[in-house]
Short mmCIF file of C-alpha atoms in Angstrom, two decimals:
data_model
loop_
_atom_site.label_atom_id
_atom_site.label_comp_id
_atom_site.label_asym_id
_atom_site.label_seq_id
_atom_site.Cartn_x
_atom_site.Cartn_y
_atom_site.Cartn_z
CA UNK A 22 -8.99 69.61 48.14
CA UNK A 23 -6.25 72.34 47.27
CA UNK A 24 -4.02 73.94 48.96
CA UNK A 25 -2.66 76.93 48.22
CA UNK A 26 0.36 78.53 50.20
CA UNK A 27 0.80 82.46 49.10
CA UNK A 28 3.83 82.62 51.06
CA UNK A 29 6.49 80.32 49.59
CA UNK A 30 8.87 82.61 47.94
CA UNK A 31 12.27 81.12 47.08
CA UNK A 32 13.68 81.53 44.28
CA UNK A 33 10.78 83.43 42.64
CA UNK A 34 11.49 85.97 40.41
CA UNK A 35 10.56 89.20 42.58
CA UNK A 36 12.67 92.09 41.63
CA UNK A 37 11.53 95.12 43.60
CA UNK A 38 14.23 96.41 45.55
CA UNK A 39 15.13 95.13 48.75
CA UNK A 40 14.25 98.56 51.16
CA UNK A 41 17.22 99.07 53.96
CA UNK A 42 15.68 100.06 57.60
CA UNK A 43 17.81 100.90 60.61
CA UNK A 44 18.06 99.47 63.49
CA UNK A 45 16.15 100.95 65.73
CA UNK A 46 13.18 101.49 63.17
CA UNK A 47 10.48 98.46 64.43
CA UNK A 48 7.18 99.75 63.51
CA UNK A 49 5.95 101.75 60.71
CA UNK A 50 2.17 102.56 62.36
CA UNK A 51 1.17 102.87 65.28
CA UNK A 52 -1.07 99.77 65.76
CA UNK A 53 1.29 97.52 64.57
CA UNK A 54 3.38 96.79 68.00
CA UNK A 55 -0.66 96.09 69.41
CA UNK A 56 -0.95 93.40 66.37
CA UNK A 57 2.75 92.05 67.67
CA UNK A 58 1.55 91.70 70.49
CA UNK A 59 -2.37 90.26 70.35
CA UNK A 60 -0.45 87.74 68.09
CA UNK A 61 2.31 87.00 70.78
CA UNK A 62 -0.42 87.10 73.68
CA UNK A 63 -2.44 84.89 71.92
CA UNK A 64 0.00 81.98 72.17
CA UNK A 65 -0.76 81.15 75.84
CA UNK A 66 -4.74 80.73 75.02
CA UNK A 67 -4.40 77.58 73.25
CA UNK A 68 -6.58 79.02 70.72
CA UNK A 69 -4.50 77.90 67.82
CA UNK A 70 -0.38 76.84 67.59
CA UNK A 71 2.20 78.65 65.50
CA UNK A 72 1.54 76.21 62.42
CA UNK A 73 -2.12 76.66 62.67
CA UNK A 74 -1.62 80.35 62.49
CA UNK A 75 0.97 80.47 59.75
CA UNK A 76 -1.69 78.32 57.97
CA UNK A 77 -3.91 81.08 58.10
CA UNK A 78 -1.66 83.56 56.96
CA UNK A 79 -0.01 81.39 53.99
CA UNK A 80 -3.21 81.17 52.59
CA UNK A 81 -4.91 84.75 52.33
CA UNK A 82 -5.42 85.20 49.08
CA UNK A 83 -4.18 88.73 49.15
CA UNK A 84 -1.30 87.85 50.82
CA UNK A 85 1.73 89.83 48.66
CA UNK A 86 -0.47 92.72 49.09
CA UNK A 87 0.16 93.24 52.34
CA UNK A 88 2.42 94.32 55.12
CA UNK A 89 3.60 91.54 57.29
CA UNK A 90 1.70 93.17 59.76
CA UNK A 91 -1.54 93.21 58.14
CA UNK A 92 -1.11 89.96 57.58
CA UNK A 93 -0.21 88.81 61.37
CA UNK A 94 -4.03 90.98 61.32
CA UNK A 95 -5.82 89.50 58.76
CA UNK A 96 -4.66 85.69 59.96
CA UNK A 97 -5.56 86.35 63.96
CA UNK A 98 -9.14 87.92 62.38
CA UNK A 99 -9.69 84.53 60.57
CA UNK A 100 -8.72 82.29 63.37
CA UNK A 101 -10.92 84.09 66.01
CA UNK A 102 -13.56 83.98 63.73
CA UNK A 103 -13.19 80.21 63.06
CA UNK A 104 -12.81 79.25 66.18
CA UNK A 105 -15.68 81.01 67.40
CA UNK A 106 -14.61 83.46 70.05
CA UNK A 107 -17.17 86.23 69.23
CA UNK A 108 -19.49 83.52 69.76
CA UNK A 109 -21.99 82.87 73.03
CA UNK A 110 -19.76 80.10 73.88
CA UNK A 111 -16.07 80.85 73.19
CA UNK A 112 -13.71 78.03 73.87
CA UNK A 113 -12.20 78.77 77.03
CA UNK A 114 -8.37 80.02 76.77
CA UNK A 115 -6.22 77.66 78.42
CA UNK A 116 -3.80 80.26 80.12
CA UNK A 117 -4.14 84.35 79.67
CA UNK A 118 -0.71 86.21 79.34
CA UNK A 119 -0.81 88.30 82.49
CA UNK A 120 1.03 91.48 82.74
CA UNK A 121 2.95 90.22 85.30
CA UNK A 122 3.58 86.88 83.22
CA UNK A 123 5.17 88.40 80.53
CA UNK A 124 9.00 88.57 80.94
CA UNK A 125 8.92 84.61 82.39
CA UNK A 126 6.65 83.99 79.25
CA UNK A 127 9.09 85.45 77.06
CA UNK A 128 12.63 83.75 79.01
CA UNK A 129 11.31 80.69 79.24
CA UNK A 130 9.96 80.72 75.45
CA UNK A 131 8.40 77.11 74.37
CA UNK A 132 10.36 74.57 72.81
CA UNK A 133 9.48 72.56 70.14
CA UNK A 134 12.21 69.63 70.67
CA UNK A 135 9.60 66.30 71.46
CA UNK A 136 10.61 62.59 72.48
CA UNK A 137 11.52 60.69 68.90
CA UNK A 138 8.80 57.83 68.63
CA UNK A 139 12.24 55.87 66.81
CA UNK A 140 15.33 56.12 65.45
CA UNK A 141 16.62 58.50 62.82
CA UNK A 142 16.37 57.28 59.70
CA UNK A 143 19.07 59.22 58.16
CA UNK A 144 22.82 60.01 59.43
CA UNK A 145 25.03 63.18 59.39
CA UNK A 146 26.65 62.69 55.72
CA UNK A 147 24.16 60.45 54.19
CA UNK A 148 22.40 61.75 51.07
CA UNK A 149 18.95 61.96 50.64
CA UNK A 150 16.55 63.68 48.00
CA UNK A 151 13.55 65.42 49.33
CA UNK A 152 10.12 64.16 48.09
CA UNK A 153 8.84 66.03 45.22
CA UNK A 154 5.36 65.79 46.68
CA UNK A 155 3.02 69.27 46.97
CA UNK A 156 0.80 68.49 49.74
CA UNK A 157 -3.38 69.26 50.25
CA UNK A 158 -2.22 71.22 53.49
CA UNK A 159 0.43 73.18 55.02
CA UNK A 160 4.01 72.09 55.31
CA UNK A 161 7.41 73.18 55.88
CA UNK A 162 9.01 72.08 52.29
CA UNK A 163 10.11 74.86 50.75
CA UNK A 164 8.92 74.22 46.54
CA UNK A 165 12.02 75.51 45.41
CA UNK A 166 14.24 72.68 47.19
CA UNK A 167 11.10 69.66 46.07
CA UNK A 168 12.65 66.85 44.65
CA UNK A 169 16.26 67.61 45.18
CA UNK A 170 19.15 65.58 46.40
CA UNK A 171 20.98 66.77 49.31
CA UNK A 172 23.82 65.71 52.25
CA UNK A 173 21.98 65.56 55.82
CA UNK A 174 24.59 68.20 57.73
CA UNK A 175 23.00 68.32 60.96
CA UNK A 176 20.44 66.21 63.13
CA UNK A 177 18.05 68.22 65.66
CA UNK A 178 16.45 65.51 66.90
CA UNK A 179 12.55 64.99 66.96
CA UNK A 180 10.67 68.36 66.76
CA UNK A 181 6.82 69.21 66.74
CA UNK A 182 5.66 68.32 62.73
CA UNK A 183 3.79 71.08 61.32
CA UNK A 184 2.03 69.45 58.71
CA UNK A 185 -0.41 67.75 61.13
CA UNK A 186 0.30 70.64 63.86
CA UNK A 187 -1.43 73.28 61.02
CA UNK A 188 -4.58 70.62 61.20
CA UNK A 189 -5.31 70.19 64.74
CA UNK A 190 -4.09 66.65 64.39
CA UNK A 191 -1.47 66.38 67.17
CA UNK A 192 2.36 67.18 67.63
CA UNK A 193 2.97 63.94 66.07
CA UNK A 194 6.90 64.47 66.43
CA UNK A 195 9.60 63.66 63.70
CA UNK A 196 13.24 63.66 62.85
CA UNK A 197 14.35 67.52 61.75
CA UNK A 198 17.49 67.65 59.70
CA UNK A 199 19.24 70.38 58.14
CA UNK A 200 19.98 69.34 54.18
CA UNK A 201 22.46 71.31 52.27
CA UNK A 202 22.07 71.77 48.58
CA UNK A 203 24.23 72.18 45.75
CA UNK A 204 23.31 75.46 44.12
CA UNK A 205 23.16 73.35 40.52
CA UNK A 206 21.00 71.35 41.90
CA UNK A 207 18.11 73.76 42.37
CA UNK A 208 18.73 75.58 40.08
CA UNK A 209 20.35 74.21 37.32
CA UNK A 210 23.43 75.36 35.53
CA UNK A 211 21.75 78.38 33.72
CA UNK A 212 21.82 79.94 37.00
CA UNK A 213 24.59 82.55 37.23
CA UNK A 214 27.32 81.13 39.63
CA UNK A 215 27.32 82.05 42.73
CA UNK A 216 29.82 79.94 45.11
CA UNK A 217 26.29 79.41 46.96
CA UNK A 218 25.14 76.25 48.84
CA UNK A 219 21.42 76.23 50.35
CA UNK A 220 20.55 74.68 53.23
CA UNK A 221 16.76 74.14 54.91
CA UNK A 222 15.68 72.19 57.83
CA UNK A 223 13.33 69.64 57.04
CA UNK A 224 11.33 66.72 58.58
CA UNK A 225 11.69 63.26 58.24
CA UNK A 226 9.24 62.83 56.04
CA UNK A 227 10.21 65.11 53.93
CA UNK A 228 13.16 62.52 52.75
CA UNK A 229 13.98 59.56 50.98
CA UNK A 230 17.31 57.51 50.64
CA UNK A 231 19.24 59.46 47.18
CA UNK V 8 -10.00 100.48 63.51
CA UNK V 9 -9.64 96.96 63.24
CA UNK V 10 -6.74 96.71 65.90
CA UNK V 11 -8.47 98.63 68.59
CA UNK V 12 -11.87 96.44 67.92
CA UNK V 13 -10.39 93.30 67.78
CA UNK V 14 -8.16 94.01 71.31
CA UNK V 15 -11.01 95.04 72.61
CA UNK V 16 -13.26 91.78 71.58
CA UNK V 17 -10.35 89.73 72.82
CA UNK V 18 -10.38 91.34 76.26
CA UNK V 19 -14.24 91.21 76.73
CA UNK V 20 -13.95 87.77 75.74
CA UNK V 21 -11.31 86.73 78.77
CA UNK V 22 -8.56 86.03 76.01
CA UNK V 23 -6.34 88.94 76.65
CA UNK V 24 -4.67 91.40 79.22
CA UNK V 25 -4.38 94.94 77.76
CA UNK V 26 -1.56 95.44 80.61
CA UNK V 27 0.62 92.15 79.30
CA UNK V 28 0.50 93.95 75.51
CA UNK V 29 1.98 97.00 77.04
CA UNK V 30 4.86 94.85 78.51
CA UNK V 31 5.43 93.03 75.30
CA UNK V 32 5.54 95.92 72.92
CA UNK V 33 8.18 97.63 75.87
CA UNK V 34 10.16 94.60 76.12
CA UNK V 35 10.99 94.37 72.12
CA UNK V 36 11.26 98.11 72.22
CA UNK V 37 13.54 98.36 74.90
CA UNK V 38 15.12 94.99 75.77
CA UNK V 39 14.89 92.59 73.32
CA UNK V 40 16.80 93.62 70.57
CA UNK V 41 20.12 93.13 68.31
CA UNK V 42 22.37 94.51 71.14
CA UNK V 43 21.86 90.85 72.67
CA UNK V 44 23.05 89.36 69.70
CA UNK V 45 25.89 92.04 69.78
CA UNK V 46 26.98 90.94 73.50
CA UNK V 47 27.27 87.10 72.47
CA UNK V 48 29.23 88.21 69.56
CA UNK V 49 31.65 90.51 71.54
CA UNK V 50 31.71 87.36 73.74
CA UNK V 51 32.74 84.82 71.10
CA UNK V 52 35.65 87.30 69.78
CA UNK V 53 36.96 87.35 72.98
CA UNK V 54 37.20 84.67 74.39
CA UNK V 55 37.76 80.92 72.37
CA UNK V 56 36.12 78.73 74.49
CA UNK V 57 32.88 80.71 74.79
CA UNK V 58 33.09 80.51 70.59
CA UNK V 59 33.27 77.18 70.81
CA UNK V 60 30.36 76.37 73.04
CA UNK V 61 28.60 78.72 70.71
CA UNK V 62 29.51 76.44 67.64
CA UNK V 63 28.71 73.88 69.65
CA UNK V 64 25.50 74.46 71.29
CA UNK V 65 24.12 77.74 70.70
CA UNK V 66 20.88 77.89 72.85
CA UNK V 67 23.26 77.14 75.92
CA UNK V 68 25.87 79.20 75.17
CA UNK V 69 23.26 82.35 74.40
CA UNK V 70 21.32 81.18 77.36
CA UNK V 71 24.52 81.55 79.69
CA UNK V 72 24.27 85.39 78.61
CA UNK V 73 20.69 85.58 79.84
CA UNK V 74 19.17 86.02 76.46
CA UNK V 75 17.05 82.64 76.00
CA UNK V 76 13.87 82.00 75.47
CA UNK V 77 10.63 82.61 72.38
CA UNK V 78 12.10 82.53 69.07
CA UNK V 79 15.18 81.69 70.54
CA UNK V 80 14.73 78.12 71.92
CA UNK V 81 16.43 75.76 69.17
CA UNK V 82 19.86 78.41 68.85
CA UNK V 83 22.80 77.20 65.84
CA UNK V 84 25.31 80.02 65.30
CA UNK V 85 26.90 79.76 62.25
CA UNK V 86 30.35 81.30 61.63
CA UNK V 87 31.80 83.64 58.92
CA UNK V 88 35.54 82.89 57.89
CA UNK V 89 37.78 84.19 55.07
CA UNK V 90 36.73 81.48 53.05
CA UNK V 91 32.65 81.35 53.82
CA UNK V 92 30.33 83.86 54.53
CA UNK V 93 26.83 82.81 56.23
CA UNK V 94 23.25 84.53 55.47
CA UNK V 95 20.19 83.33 56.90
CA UNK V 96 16.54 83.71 55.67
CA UNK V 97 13.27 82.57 55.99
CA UNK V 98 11.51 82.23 52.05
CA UNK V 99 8.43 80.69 53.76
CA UNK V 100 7.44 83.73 56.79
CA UNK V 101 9.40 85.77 58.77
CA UNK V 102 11.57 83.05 61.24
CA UNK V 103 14.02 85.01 63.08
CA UNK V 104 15.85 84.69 66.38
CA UNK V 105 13.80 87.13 68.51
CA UNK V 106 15.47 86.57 71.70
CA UNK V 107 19.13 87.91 70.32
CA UNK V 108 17.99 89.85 67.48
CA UNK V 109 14.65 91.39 68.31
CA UNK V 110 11.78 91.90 65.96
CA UNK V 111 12.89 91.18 62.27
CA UNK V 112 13.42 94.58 60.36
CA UNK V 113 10.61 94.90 57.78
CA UNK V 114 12.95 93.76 54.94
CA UNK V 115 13.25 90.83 56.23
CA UNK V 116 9.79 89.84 56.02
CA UNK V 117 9.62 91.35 52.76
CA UNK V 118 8.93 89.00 49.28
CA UNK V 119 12.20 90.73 47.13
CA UNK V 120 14.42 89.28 50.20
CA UNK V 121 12.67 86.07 50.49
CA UNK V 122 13.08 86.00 47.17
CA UNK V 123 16.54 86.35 45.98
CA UNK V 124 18.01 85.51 49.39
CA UNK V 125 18.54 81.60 48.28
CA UNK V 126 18.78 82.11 44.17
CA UNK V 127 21.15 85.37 43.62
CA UNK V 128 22.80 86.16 47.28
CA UNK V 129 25.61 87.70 45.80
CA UNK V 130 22.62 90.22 44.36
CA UNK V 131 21.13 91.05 47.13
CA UNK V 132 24.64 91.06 49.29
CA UNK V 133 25.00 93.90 46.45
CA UNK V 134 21.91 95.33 47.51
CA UNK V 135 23.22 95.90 50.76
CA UNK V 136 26.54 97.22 49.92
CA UNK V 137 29.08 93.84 50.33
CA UNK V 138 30.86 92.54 47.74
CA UNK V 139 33.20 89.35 48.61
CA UNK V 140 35.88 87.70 46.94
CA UNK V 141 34.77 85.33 44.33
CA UNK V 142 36.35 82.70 45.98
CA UNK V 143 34.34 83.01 49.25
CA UNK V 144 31.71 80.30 49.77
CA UNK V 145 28.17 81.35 50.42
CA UNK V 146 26.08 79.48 52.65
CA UNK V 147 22.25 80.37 52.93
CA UNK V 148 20.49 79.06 56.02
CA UNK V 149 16.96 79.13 55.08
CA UNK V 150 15.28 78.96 58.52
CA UNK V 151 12.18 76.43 57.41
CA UNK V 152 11.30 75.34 61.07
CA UNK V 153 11.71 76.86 64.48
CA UNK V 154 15.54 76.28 64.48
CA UNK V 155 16.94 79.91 64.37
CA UNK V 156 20.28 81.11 63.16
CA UNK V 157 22.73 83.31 64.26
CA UNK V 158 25.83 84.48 62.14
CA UNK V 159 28.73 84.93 63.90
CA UNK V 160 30.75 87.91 62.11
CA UNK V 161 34.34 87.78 61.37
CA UNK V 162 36.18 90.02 63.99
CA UNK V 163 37.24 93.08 61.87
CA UNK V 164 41.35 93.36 62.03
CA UNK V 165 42.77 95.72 64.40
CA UNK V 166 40.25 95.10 66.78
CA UNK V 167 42.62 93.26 69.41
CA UNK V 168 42.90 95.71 71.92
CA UNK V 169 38.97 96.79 72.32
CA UNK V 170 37.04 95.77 75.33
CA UNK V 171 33.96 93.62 75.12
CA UNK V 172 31.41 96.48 74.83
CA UNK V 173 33.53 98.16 72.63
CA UNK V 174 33.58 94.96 70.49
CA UNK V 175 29.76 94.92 70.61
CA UNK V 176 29.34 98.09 69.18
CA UNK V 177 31.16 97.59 66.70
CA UNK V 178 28.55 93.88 65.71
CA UNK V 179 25.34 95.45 63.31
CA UNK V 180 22.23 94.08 63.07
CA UNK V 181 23.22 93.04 59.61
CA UNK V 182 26.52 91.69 60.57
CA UNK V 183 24.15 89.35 62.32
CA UNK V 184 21.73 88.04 59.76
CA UNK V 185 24.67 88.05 57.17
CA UNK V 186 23.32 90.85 54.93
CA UNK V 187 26.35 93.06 56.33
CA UNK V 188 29.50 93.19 57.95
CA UNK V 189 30.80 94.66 60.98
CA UNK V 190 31.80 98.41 61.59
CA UNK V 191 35.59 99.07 61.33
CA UNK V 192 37.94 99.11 64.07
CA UNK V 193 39.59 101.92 63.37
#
């Protein structure tokens, strides 16, 4: 089975101009605060999780055509569709986002921080190279930093694991460390310098002793 | 219109509360937005051992300001110095702290950020109108699960006898993300 993420964008060569906005300047249409918000009210159904829907949106095939709004759209269209809402017999939402529920909703958040099942594995300092692995399904490992060595810099302790999150197949919570990269070391020396050193959070399994 | 059908499926369905969108879209209009961010910034200039709970433990520290909470629970505030400057991204989607910063701007989001953020920084620091030293040390963040960043700005020079709010207004969206710096003092 593949797996095809449209949405994994480091370090590609993209070279339309980056388009300034101020700050005050949130929507560009007038339905797009109601897509920000079916999305956010959504969360409380149970419906899908956050990996689940940024499954769906990683994976529309049209995906660079569209605004990050449309996509939020397009993704929330799939899901309700396969999850068969419009159905006679929609699965019941666990919790609906009352009006009156929102601002607690939104100050008390959700956390993803989870009991570890075990120890870390890996130490603040200790190098590690990330697996150079592309999975079937949807994960966190950014291609660009795939098979690279790295220097664990900080341990967040166990968090929810998205690749089996994204499937339906349980929290399943693992170490989250933030690895910093050389710059040579993704990109080799034919890069331009540029003083830069990368850093992404990534899972536990996402590493192996360097 | 796709929107307006699919709210309206939703509600018929028992999955949503047209009155709880309304609050949302008012709360990121109105309260949820990049002057947070600005306030635990002012904060952090002001006074050292609020900074250093902030380097510390960020999601307390922000918290302790009353700006916790979705998008915001897993806080790490990185800081800019003469020597590094911080800029934080997410290649994979749009991960951003929502509960200091708001709603990402639409560049953000966008695939020529995403992009270029991690491979040619300097570029797209260009892009936005900074230039640093040579010497300075870039560090990208690139925000690949739900911790969130949060640069904290150098505090321009001659800023020493503001107030707090005047600090904060002087702490950009930008300054923020690490895409820009903070207004001038004088």
């Amino acid at each position: 089975m593949s797996y095809r993420s449209n949405a994994d964008l480091g370090g590609q060569d993209v070279r339309d101009a980056i388009v300034m906005e101020p700050e005050g300047d949130l929507f560009h249409a007038p339905w797009e605060p109601r897509v920000m918000a079916l999305v956010v009210a959504m969360g409380p159904t149970g419906l899908s999780n956050i990996d689940m829907n940024r499954a769906a949106r990683e994976t529309i095939p049209n995906y660079r055509d569209l605004s990050y709004y449309e996509v939020w759209l397009t993704a929330l269209e799939k899901l309700v569709l396969q999850q068969g809402v419009l159905g006679d017999a929609p699965p019941p939402p666990k919790q609906v986002l009352r009006a009156e529920l929102v601002a607690a909703a939104i100050s008390k958040g959700s956390a993803f921080s989870r009991m570890p099942a075990g120890p870390a594995r890996y130490a603040l300092g200790q190098r590690v190279r990330t697996i150079a692995v592309q999975p079937a399904h949807h994960t966190r490992l950014p291609a660009y930093a795939r098979g690279k060595a790295g220097i664990v810099e900080r341990v967040h302790g166990a968090h929810v694991f998205p690749d089996t999150n994204a499937r339906g197949l349980g929290e399943n919570p693992q170490w989250l460390y933030t690895v910093a990269f050389d710059e040579k070391e993704l990109w080799g020396e034919q890069n331009p310098k540029q003083r830069s050193t990368i850093s992404v959070d990534a899972f536990e399994p996402y590493l192996e002793p360097a | 219109m796709r929107v307006r059908a699919l709210e309206a499926q939703l509600t018929e369905k028992g999955y949503i509360d047209p009155g709880a969108l309304d609050v949302l879209i008012d709360a990121y209009q109105t309260k949820i937005g990049p002057r947070n961010g600005a306030q635990v910034v002012a904060r952090a200039w002001r006074d050292p051992e609020f900074r250093r709970w902030l380097l510390k433990d960020a999601t307390a520290a922000i918290a302790s300001l009353g700006f916790a909470g979705r998008q915001g629970e897993h806080m790490v505030a990185v800081e800019n110095t003469p020597e590094v400057h911080n800029m934080v991204v997410c290649t994979l989607c749009s991960c951003y702290p929502w509960a200091v910063l708001g709603l990402p701007p639409t560049w953000y989001k966008s695939a020529p950020y995403r992009a270029r953020a991690v491979k040619d920084p300097r570029g797209v620091l260009k892009e936005f109108g900074v230039e640093l030293p040579e010497s300075t040390q870039i560090r990208i963040w690139d925000s690949t699960a739900e911790v969130r960043y949060l640069v904290l700005p150098q505090r321009p020079a001659g800023s020493e006898d503001l107030s707090e709010q005047q600090l904060a207004n002087l702490v950009t969206r930008d300054s923020m993300i690490g895409t820009g710096l903070p207004g001038s003092a004088a």
